[in-house]
XYZ file of C-alpha atoms in Angstrom:
220
model
C 14.623 372.847 2.173
C 18.188 373.259 3.433
C 17.369 371.014 6.407
C 16.079 368.311 4.031
C 19.249 368.447 1.961
C 21.350 368.167 5.106
C 19.312 365.170 6.242
C 19.764 363.474 2.831
C 23.505 363.975 2.994
C 23.580 362.417 6.486
C 21.662 359.325 5.342
C 23.914 358.970 2.313
C 26.977 359.160 4.503
C 25.536 356.615 6.929
C 24.789 354.182 4.101
C 28.417 354.361 3.018
C 29.719 353.853 6.601
C 30.184 350.086 6.110
C 32.479 350.459 3.115
C 34.176 353.632 4.365
C 34.070 353.506 8.173
C 36.986 355.857 8.759
C 35.497 358.472 6.457
C 32.175 358.069 8.247
C 33.758 358.925 11.600
C 35.246 362.130 10.230
C 31.921 363.118 8.678
C 29.990 362.324 11.822
C 32.389 364.458 13.868
C 31.853 367.405 11.477
C 28.077 367.015 11.348
C 27.763 366.889 15.133
C 28.744 370.541 15.312
C 26.089 371.855 12.876
C 23.168 369.383 12.891
C 20.159 368.950 15.122
C 20.183 366.662 18.207
C 18.374 363.939 16.261
C 20.954 364.100 13.499
C 23.820 364.022 16.009
C 22.224 360.997 17.679
C 22.046 359.166 14.370
C 25.686 360.013 13.675
C 26.652 358.788 17.152
C 24.875 355.493 16.514
C 26.821 355.155 13.277
C 30.083 355.660 15.128
C 29.029 353.126 17.773
C 28.250 350.581 15.047
C 31.690 351.130 13.549
C 33.441 350.725 16.904
C 31.431 347.575 17.575
C 32.631 346.105 14.284
C 36.200 347.200 14.970
C 36.170 345.600 18.420
C 34.321 342.371 17.574
C 36.160 341.517 14.370
C 39.542 340.856 16.059
C 37.729 338.889 18.773
C 36.070 336.655 16.175
C 39.462 336.094 14.555
C 41.016 335.169 17.900
C 38.161 332.762 18.634
C 38.612 331.076 15.236
C 42.362 330.728 15.787
C 41.828 329.389 19.318
C 39.315 326.827 18.044
C 41.735 325.686 15.331
C 44.494 325.320 17.916
C 42.244 323.164 20.078
C 41.462 320.983 17.059
C 45.170 320.582 16.313
C 45.908 319.728 19.969
C 43.113 317.145 20.011
C 44.369 315.553 16.805
C 47.909 315.364 18.183
C 46.680 313.808 21.445
C 44.581 311.254 19.564
C 47.475 310.172 17.358
C 48.743 306.702 18.359
C 52.039 306.614 20.218
C 54.981 304.977 18.392
C 55.403 301.315 19.172
C 57.999 300.527 21.830
C 61.180 298.886 20.726
C 60.928 295.226 21.725
C 64.021 293.977 19.917
C 65.569 291.038 21.785
C 69.190 291.711 22.853
C 71.823 289.655 21.056
C 72.910 288.110 24.363
C 69.508 286.466 24.868
C 67.764 284.230 22.333
C 64.914 281.737 22.736
C 67.526 278.919 22.780
C 70.729 280.396 24.216
C 71.365 282.850 27.037
C 74.795 284.383 27.560
C 75.862 285.809 30.898
C 78.809 288.242 30.840
C 79.030 288.369 27.000
C 82.378 289.105 25.332
C 83.200 290.653 21.943
C 86.133 290.539 19.539
C 87.990 293.559 18.162
C 85.418 293.975 15.380
C 82.585 294.086 17.916
C 81.254 290.615 17.093
C 79.890 288.632 19.998
C 81.878 285.545 20.983
C 79.685 282.500 21.350
C 79.592 278.722 21.079
C 77.060 276.191 19.820
C 75.670 273.693 22.319
C 74.082 270.630 20.737
C 70.933 268.956 21.988
C 72.938 265.839 22.946
C 75.170 267.951 25.180
C 72.140 269.610 26.782
C 70.487 266.265 27.516
C 73.624 264.808 29.063
C 74.273 267.864 31.243
C 70.684 267.804 32.519
C 70.963 264.083 33.191
C 74.138 264.658 35.212
C 72.527 267.489 37.190
C 69.593 265.201 38.085
C 71.840 262.288 39.058
C 74.089 264.540 41.145
C 71.037 266.332 42.586
C 72.825 269.588 41.804
C 71.004 271.996 39.445
C 74.116 274.203 39.346
C 76.197 271.505 37.673
C 77.892 272.840 34.541
C 80.527 271.900 31.975
C 83.706 273.993 32.203
C 85.940 274.184 29.129
C 89.526 275.399 29.369
C 92.356 275.599 26.836
C 95.829 274.814 28.142
C 99.200 274.333 26.548
C 100.122 270.703 25.799
C 99.090 267.833 23.606
C 100.539 266.801 20.283
C 99.555 270.043 18.535
C 100.495 272.609 21.172
C 97.113 273.214 22.828
C 94.562 270.929 24.393
C 90.982 271.094 25.635
C 90.294 270.405 29.300
C 86.653 269.587 30.062
C 85.440 269.193 33.641
C 82.180 269.328 35.581
C 81.813 272.175 38.070
C 79.225 274.064 40.053
C 81.473 277.089 40.606
C 81.313 280.198 38.417
C 83.952 282.900 38.804
C 83.210 286.583 38.443
C 84.892 286.897 35.037
C 83.526 283.634 33.590
C 81.183 283.597 30.615
C 78.195 281.281 31.056
C 76.230 279.873 28.116
C 72.864 278.479 29.152
C 70.544 276.445 26.959
C 67.365 274.812 28.225
C 68.751 274.655 31.769
C 72.149 273.227 30.785
C 75.222 275.430 31.317
C 78.665 275.649 29.732
C 81.295 277.832 31.416
C 84.396 279.377 29.803
C 86.877 281.929 31.091
C 87.669 285.076 29.102
C 91.047 283.671 27.950
C 89.631 280.416 26.603
C 86.540 281.839 24.894
C 88.359 283.689 22.043
C 90.218 280.443 21.212
C 87.063 278.329 20.861
C 84.448 280.884 19.788
C 82.253 279.445 17.038
C 82.965 275.839 18.072
C 80.332 273.179 18.617
C 80.056 271.645 22.087
C 78.764 268.114 21.684
C 78.374 264.881 23.613
C 79.644 261.951 21.575
C 78.650 258.364 22.415
C 80.990 255.713 21.003
C 81.780 252.051 21.700
C 85.148 252.987 23.162
C 83.559 255.586 25.436
C 81.378 258.665 25.603
C 82.576 262.183 26.289
C 81.963 265.877 25.802
C 83.997 267.296 22.921
C 84.810 270.600 21.275
C 84.279 270.182 17.536
C 84.625 272.297 14.390
C 86.762 274.962 16.047
C 87.227 277.742 13.446
C 90.426 278.879 15.210
C 92.140 275.495 14.914
C 94.512 274.934 11.978
C 94.998 271.240 12.791
C 93.692 268.841 15.422
C 94.439 265.335 16.500
C 92.201 262.357 15.767
C 90.781 262.299 19.272
C 89.789 265.987 19.094
C 91.558 266.857 22.317
C 94.594 268.698 20.938
C 94.799 271.376 18.264
C 97.045 273.988 16.645
C 95.865 277.587 16.572
C 95.643 279.435 13.269
C 98.177 282.240 12.931
């Protein structure tokens, strides 16, 4: 009868091993000293089941975390890369290219406007002269009735510090001293009964100009 009661207590303790595993180990250690070999074996199996749960549970957690990390890595790799910046530099536009660009004190780029008539005439001259490097050089010099005058010549020479404006194969060359004095102007080719010529028109830096558009006074 005592053996049956002991056996019942062992089974009861084993049934509660899942909810109270630490208590089960202590009980199994105590029982192993006073119970039969079969009872000690059953207690040992209970301890083994507990250790198996204790060892596998962290492993399952690690596997779940590792799997989630792989999912996150895959999602990051599959994300589309940001589009590359393809903004066109200010010194190059579909119509006008500027070599050796210059800027004013405010950081604004100095440029000129080349009309289609000027482009056509410069290309015509280059074909007639059989010189694709032919360009129009514009220089500002002291003189004329208003203090300064435009000098326009054809050239195929470009100095190291020159600024070259190129439009559709036609080129206009200015030095770094002249450019700030004519920046924003329109370079045109005017055909008149009295003659045809390249001219610098609508110069925003000119306070006054003569009727022939060759001499001007600089704004102060």
